[in-house]
PDB file of C-alpha atoms in Angstrom:
ATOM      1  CA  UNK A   1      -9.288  -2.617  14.858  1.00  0.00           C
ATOM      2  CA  UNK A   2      -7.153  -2.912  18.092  1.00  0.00           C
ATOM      3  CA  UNK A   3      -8.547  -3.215  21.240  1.00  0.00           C
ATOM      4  CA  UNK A   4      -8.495   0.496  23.604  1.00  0.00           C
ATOM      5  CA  UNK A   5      -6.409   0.459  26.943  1.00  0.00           C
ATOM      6  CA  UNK A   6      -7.587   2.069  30.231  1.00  0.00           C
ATOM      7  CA  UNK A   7      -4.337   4.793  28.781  1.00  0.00           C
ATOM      8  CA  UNK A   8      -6.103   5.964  25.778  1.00  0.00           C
ATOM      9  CA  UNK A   9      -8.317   9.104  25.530  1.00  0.00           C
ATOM     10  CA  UNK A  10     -12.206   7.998  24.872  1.00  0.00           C
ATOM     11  CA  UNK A  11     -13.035  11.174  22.908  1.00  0.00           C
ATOM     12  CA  UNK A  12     -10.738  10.967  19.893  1.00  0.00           C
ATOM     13  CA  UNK A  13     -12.295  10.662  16.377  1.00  0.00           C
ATOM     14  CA  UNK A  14     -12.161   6.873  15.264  1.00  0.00           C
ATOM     15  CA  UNK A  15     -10.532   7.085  12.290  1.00  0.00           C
ATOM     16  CA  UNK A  16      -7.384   9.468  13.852  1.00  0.00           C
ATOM     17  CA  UNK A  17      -7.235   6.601  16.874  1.00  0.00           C
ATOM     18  CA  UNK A  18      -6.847   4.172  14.377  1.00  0.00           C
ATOM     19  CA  UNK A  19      -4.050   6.000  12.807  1.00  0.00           C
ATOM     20  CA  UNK A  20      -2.412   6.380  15.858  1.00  0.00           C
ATOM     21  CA  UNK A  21      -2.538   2.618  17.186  1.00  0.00           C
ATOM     22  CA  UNK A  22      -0.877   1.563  13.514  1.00  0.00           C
ATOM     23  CA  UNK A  23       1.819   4.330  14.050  1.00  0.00           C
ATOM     24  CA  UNK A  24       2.371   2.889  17.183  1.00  0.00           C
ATOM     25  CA  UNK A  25       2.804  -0.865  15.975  1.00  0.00           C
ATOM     26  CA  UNK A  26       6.087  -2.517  16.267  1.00  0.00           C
ATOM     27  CA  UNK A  27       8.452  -2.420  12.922  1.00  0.00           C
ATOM     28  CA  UNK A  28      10.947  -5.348  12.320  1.00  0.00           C
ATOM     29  CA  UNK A  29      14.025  -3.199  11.844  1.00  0.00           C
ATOM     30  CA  UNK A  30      16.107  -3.125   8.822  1.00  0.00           C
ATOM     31  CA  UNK A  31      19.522  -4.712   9.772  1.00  0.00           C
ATOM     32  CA  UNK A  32      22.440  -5.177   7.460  1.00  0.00           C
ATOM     33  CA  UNK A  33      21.546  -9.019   7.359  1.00  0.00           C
ATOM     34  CA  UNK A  34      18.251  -7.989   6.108  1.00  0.00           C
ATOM     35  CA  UNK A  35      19.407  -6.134   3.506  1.00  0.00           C
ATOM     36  CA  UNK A  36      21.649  -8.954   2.161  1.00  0.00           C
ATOM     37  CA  UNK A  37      19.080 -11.089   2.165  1.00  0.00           C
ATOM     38  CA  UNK A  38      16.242  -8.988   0.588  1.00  0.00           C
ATOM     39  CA  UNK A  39      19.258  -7.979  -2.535  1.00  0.00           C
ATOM     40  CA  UNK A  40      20.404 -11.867  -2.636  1.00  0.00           C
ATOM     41  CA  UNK A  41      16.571 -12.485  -3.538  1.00  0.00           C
ATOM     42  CA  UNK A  42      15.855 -12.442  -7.613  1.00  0.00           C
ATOM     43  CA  UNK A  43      12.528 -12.588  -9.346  1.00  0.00           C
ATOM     44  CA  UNK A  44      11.398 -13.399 -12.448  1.00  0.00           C
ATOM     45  CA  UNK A  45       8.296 -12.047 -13.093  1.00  0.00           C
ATOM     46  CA  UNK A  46       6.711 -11.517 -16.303  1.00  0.00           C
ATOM     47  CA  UNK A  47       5.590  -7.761 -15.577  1.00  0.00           C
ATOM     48  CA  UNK A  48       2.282  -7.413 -17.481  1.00  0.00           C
ATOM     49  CA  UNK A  49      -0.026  -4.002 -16.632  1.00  0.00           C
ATOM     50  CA  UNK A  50      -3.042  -6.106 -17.342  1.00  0.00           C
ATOM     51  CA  UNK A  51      -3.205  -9.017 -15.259  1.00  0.00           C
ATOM     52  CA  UNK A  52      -5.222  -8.656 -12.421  1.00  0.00           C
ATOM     53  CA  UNK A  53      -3.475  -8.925  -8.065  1.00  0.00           C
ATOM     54  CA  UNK A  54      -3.631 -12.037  -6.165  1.00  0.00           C
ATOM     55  CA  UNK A  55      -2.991 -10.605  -2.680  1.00  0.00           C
ATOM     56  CA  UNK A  56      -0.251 -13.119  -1.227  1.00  0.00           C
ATOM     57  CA  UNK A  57       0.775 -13.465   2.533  1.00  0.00           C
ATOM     58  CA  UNK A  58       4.768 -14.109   2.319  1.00  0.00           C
ATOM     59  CA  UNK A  59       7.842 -13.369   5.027  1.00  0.00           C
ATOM     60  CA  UNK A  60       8.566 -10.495   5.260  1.00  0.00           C
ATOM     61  CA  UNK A  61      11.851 -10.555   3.557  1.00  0.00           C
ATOM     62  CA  UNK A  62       9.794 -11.626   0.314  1.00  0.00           C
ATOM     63  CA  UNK A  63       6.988  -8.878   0.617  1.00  0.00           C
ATOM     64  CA  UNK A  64       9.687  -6.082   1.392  1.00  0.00           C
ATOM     65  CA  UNK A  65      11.668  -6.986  -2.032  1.00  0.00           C
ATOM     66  CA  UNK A  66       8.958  -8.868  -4.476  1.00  0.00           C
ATOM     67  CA  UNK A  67       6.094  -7.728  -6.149  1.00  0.00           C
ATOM     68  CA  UNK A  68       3.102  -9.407  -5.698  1.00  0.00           C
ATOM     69  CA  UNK A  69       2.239 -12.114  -7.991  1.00  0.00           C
ATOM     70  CA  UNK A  70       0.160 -10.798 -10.902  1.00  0.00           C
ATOM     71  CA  UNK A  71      -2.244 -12.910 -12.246  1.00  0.00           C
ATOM     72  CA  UNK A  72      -5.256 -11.088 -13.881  1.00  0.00           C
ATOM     73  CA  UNK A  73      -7.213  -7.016 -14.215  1.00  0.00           C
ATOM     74  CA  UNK A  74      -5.700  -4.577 -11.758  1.00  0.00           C
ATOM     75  CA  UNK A  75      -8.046  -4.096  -8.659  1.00  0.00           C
ATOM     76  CA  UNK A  76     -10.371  -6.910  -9.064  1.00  0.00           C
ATOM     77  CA  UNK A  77     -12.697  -8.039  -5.948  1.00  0.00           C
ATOM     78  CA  UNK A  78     -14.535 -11.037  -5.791  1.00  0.00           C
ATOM     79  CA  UNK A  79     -16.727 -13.063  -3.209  1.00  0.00           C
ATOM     80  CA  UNK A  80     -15.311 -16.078  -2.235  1.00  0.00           C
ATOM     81  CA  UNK A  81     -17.961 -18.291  -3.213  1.00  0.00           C
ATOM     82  CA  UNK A  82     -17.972 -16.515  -6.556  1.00  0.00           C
ATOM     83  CA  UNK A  83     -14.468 -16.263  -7.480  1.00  0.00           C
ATOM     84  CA  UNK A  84     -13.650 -15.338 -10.888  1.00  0.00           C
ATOM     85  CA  UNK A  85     -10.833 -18.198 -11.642  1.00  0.00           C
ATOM     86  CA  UNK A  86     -11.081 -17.075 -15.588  1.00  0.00           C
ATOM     87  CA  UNK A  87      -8.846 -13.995 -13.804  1.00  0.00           C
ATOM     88  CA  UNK A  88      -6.335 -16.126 -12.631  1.00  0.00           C
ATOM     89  CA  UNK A  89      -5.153 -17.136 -16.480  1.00  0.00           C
ATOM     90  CA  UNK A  90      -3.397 -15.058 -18.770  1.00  0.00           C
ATOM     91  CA  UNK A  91      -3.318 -16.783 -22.239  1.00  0.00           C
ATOM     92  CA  UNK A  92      -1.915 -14.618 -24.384  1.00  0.00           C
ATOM     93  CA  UNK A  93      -3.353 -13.852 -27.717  1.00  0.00           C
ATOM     94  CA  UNK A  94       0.036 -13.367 -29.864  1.00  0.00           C
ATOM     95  CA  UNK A  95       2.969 -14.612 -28.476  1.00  0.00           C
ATOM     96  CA  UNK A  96       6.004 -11.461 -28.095  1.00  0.00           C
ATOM     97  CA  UNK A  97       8.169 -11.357 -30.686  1.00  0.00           C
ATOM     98  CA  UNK A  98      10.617 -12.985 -27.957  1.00  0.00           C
ATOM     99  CA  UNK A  99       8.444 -16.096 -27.493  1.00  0.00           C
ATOM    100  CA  UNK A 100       8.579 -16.954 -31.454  1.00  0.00           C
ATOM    101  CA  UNK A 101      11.878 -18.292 -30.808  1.00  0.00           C
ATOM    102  CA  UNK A 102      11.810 -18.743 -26.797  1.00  0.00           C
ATOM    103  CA  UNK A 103      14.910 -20.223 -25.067  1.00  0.00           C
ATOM    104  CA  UNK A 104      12.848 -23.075 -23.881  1.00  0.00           C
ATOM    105  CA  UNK A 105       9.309 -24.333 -24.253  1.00  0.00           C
ATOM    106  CA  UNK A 106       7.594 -26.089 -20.873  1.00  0.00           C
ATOM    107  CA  UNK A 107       4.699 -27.921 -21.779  1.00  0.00           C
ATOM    108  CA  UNK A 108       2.081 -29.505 -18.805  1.00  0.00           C
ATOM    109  CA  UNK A 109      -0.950 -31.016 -18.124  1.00  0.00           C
ATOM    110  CA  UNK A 110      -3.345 -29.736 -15.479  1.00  0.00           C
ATOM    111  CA  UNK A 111      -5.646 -31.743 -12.766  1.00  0.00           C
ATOM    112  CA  UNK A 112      -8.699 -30.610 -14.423  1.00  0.00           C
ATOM    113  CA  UNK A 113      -7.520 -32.214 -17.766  1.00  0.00           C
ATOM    114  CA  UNK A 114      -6.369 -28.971 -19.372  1.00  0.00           C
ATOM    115  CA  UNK A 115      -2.757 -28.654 -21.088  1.00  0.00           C
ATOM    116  CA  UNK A 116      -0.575 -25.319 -21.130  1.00  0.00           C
ATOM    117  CA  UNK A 117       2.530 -24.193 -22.776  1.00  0.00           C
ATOM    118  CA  UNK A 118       5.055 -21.831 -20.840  1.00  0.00           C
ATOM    119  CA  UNK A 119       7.480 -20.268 -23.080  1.00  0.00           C
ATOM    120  CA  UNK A 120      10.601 -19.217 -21.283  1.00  0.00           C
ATOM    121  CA  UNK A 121      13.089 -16.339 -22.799  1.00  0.00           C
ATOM    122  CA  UNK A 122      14.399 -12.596 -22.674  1.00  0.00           C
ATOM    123  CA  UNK A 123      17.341 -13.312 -19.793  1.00  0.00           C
ATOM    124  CA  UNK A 124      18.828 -10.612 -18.883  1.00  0.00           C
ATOM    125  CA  UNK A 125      21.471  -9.567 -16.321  1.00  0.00           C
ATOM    126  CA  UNK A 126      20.719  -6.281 -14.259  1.00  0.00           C
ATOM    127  CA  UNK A 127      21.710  -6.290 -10.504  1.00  0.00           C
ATOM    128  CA  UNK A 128      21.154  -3.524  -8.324  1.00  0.00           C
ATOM    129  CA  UNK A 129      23.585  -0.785  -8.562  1.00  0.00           C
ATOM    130  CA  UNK A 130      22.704   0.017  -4.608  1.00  0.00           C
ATOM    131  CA  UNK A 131      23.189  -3.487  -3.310  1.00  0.00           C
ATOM    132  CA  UNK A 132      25.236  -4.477   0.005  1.00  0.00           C
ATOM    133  CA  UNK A 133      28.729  -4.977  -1.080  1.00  0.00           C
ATOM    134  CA  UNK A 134      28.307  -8.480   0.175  1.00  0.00           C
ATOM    135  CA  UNK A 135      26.113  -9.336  -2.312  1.00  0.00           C
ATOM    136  CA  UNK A 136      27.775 -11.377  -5.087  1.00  0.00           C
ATOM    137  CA  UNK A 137      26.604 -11.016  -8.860  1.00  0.00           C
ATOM    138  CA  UNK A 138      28.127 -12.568 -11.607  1.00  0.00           C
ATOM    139  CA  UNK A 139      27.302 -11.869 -15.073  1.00  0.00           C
ATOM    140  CA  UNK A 140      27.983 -15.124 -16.504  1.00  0.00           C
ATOM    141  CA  UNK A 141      24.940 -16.246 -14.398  1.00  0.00           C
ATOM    142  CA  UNK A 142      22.645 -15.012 -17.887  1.00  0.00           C
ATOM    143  CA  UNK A 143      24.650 -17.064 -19.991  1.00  0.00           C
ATOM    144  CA  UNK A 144      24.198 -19.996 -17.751  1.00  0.00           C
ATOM    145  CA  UNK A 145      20.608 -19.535 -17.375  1.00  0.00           C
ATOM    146  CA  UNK A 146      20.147 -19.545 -21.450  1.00  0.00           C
ATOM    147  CA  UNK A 147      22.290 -22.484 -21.805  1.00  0.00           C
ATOM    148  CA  UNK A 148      19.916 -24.240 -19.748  1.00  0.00           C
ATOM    149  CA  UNK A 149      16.862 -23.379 -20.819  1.00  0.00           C
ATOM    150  CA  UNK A 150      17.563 -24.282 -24.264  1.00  0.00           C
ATOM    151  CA  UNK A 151      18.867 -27.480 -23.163  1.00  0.00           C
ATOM    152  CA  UNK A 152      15.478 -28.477 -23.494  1.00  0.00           C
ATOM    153  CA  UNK A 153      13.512 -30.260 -19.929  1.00  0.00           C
ATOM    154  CA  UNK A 154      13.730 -27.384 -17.595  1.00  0.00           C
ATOM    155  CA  UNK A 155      11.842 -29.260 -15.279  1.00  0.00           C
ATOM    156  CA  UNK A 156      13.440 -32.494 -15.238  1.00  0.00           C
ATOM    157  CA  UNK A 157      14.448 -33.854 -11.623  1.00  0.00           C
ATOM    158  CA  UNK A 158      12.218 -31.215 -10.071  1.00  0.00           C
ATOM    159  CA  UNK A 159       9.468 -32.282  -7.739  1.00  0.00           C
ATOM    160  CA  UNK A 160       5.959 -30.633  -8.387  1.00  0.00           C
ATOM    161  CA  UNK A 161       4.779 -32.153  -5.472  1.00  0.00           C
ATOM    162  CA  UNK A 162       6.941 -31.711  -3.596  1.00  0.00           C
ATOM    163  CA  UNK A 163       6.945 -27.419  -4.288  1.00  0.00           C
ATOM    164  CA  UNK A 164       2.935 -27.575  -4.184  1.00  0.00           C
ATOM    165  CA  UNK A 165       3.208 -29.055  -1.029  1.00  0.00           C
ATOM    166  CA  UNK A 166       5.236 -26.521   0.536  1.00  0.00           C
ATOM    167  CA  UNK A 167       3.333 -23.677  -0.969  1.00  0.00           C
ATOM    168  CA  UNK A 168      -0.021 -25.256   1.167  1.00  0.00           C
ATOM    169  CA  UNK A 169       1.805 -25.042   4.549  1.00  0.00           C
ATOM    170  CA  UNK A 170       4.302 -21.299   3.395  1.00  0.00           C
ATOM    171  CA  UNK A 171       1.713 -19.088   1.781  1.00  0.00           C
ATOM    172  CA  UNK A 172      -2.045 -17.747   2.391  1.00  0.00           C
ATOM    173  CA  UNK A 173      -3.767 -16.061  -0.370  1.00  0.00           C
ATOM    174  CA  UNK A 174      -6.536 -13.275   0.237  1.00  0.00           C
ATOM    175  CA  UNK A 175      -8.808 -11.427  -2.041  1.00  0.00           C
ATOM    176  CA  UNK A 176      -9.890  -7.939  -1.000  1.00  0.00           C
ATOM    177  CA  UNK A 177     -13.610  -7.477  -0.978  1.00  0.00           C
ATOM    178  CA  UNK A 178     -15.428  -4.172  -2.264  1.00  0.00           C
ATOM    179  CA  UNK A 179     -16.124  -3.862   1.378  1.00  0.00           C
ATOM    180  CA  UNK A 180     -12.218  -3.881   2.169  1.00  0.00           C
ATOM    181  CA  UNK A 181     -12.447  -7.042   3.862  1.00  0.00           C
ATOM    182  CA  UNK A 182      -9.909  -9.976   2.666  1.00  0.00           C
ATOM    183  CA  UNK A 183     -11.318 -13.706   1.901  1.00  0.00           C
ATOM    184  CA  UNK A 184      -9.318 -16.642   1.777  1.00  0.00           C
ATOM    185  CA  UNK A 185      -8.315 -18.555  -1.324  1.00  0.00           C
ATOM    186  CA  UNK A 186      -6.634 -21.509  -2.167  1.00  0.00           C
ATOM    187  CA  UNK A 187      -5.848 -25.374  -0.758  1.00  0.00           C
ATOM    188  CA  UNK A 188      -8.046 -25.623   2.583  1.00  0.00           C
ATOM    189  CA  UNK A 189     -10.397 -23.463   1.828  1.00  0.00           C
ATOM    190  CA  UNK A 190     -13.948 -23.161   0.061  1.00  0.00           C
ATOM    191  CA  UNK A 191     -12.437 -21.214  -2.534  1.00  0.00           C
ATOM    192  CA  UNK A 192     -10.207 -23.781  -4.319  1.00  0.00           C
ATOM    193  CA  UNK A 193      -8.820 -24.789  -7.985  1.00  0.00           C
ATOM    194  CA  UNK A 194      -6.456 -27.080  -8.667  1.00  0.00           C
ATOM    195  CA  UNK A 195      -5.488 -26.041 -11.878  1.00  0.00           C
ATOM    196  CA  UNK A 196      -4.531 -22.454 -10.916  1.00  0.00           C
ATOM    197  CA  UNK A 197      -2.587 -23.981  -8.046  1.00  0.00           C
ATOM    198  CA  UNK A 198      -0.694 -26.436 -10.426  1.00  0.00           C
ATOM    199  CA  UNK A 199      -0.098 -23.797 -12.954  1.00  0.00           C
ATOM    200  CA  UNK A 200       1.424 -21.813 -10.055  1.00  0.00           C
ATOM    201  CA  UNK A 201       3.758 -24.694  -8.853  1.00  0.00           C
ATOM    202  CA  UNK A 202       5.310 -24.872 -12.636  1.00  0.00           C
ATOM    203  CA  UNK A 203       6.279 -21.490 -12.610  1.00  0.00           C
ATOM    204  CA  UNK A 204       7.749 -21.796  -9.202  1.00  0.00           C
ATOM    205  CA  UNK A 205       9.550 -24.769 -10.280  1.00  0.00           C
ATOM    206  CA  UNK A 206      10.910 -23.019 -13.241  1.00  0.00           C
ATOM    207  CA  UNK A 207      12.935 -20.688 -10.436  1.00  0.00           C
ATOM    208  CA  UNK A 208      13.745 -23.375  -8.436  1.00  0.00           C
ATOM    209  CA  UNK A 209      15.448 -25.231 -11.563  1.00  0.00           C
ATOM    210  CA  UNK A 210      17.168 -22.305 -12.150  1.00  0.00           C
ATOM    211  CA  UNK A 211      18.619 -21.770  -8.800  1.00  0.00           C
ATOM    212  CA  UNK A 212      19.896 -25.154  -8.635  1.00  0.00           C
ATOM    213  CA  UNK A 213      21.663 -25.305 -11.882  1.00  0.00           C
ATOM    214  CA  UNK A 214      23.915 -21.847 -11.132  1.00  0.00           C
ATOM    215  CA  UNK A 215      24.590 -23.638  -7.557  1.00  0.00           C
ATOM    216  CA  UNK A 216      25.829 -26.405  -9.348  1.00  0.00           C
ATOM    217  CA  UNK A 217      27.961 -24.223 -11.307  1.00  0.00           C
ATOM    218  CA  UNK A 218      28.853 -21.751  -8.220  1.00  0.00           C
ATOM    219  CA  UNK A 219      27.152 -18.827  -9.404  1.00  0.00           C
ATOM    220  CA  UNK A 220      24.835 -16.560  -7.736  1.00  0.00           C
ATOM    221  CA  UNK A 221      21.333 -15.784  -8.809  1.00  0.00           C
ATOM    222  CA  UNK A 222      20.926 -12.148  -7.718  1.00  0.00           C
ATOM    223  CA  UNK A 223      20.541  -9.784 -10.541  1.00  0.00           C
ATOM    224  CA  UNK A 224      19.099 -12.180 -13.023  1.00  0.00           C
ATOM    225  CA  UNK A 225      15.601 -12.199 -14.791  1.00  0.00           C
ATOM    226  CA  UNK A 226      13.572 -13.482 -17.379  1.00  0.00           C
ATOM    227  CA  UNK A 227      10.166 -13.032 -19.086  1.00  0.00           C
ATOM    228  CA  UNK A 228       7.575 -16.300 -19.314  1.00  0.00           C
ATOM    229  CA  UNK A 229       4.512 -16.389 -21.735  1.00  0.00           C
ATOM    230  CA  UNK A 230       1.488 -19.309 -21.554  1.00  0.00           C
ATOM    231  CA  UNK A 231      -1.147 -20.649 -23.067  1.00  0.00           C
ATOM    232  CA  UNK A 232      -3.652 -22.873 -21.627  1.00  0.00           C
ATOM    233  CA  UNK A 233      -6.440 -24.649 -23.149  1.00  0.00           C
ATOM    234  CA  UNK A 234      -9.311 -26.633 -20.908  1.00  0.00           C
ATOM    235  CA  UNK A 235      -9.391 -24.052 -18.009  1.00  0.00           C
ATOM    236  CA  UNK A 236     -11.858 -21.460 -16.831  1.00  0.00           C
ATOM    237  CA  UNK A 237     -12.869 -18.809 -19.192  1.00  0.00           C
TER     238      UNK A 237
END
């Protein structure tokens, strides 16, 4: 809650004066550079309705155009010294009938000692219909993207590291309590695994990989996307 200035009336209800002061809140406008750079972002997110919300802090150019990153059940709260981290996995049960014959198959081993498989597959080629003019797509960027995966080490030449490292200084991660308070999560804090940071970082690296394979090849990433399936053994739950 804001503070009150000396200009504010003193008898309005609480709740309508805290409407107000968010109405009256400074928006970063939408320019046309914004908009290129909001279409010119791609994402590759396995959509799956039951995985549960890891609230993420990005720039605002991310949170305007991405989803959040989904992670485990829909709604879930937890205390920070009680975090759930079983929530944080999704190992399927049966891979899709996609993943029997994925385009590539990442395989990893954890800080805890655990190993996971990431199957990779399903590209597909959809840009926005509505997107600045500006905004180059290029259909043969699918194509690419298959030919690569199935080349077989998706990751090679990519520094973990090196992304995990940037991800401790870029984002800040928040759970929502049942009180609608947010606690901190992640590197730095009490509320800490290294696994589900690590497991993160591969995924991240997948889209990095990506990304610099169609630069290599002059072709643009925006309109692309592909689904991604794990299993993990050795973590929690």
């Amino acid at each position: 809650m804001g503070t009150t200035t000396d200009d504010e009336p003193r008898d309005l209800d609480p709740e309508l004066a805290t409407l107000l002061e968010r109405a009256a809140r400074p928006v970063t406008p939408v320019s046309a550079e914004l908009r290129g750079e909001l279409a010119a972002m791609t994402t590759a997110l396995a959509a799956d309705a039951e995985r549960p919300v890891r609230r993420v802090r990005v720039p605002l150019v991310a949170s305007l155009l991405a989803p959040l990153l989904v992670l485990g059940g829909a709604g879930a709260a937890f205390a920070a010294a009680n975090i759930d981290w079983s929530s944080f996995w999704h190992n399927t049960t049966r891979w899709a009938d996609w993943a029997e014959q994925p385009d590539a198959i990442v395989t990893y081993v954890l800080p805890g000692g655990g190993s996971c498989e990431l199957r990779l597959g399903e590209v597909e080629f959809s840009p926005d219909p509505n997107r600045p003019a500006e905004i180059a797509v290029d259909e043969r960027s699918a194509e690419a993207t298959r030919a690569f995966f199935r080349e077989g080490d998706v990751l090679a030449g990519i520094d973990l590291d090196a992304i995990i490292a940037e991800s401790r200084t870029s984002d800040e991660n928040f759970i929502e309590n049942t009180d609608g308070s947010l606690t901190p999560f992640g590197y730095g804090t009490d509320a800490y695994d290294a696994d589900v940071e690590f497991n993160d970082a591969v995924k991240q690296a997948v889209h990095v990989a990506v990304t610099k394979r169609l630069d290599g090849l002059g072709l643009p990433s925006a309109g692309l996307s592909w689904q991604s399936q794990e299993q993990c053994t050795g973590v929690a739950g």
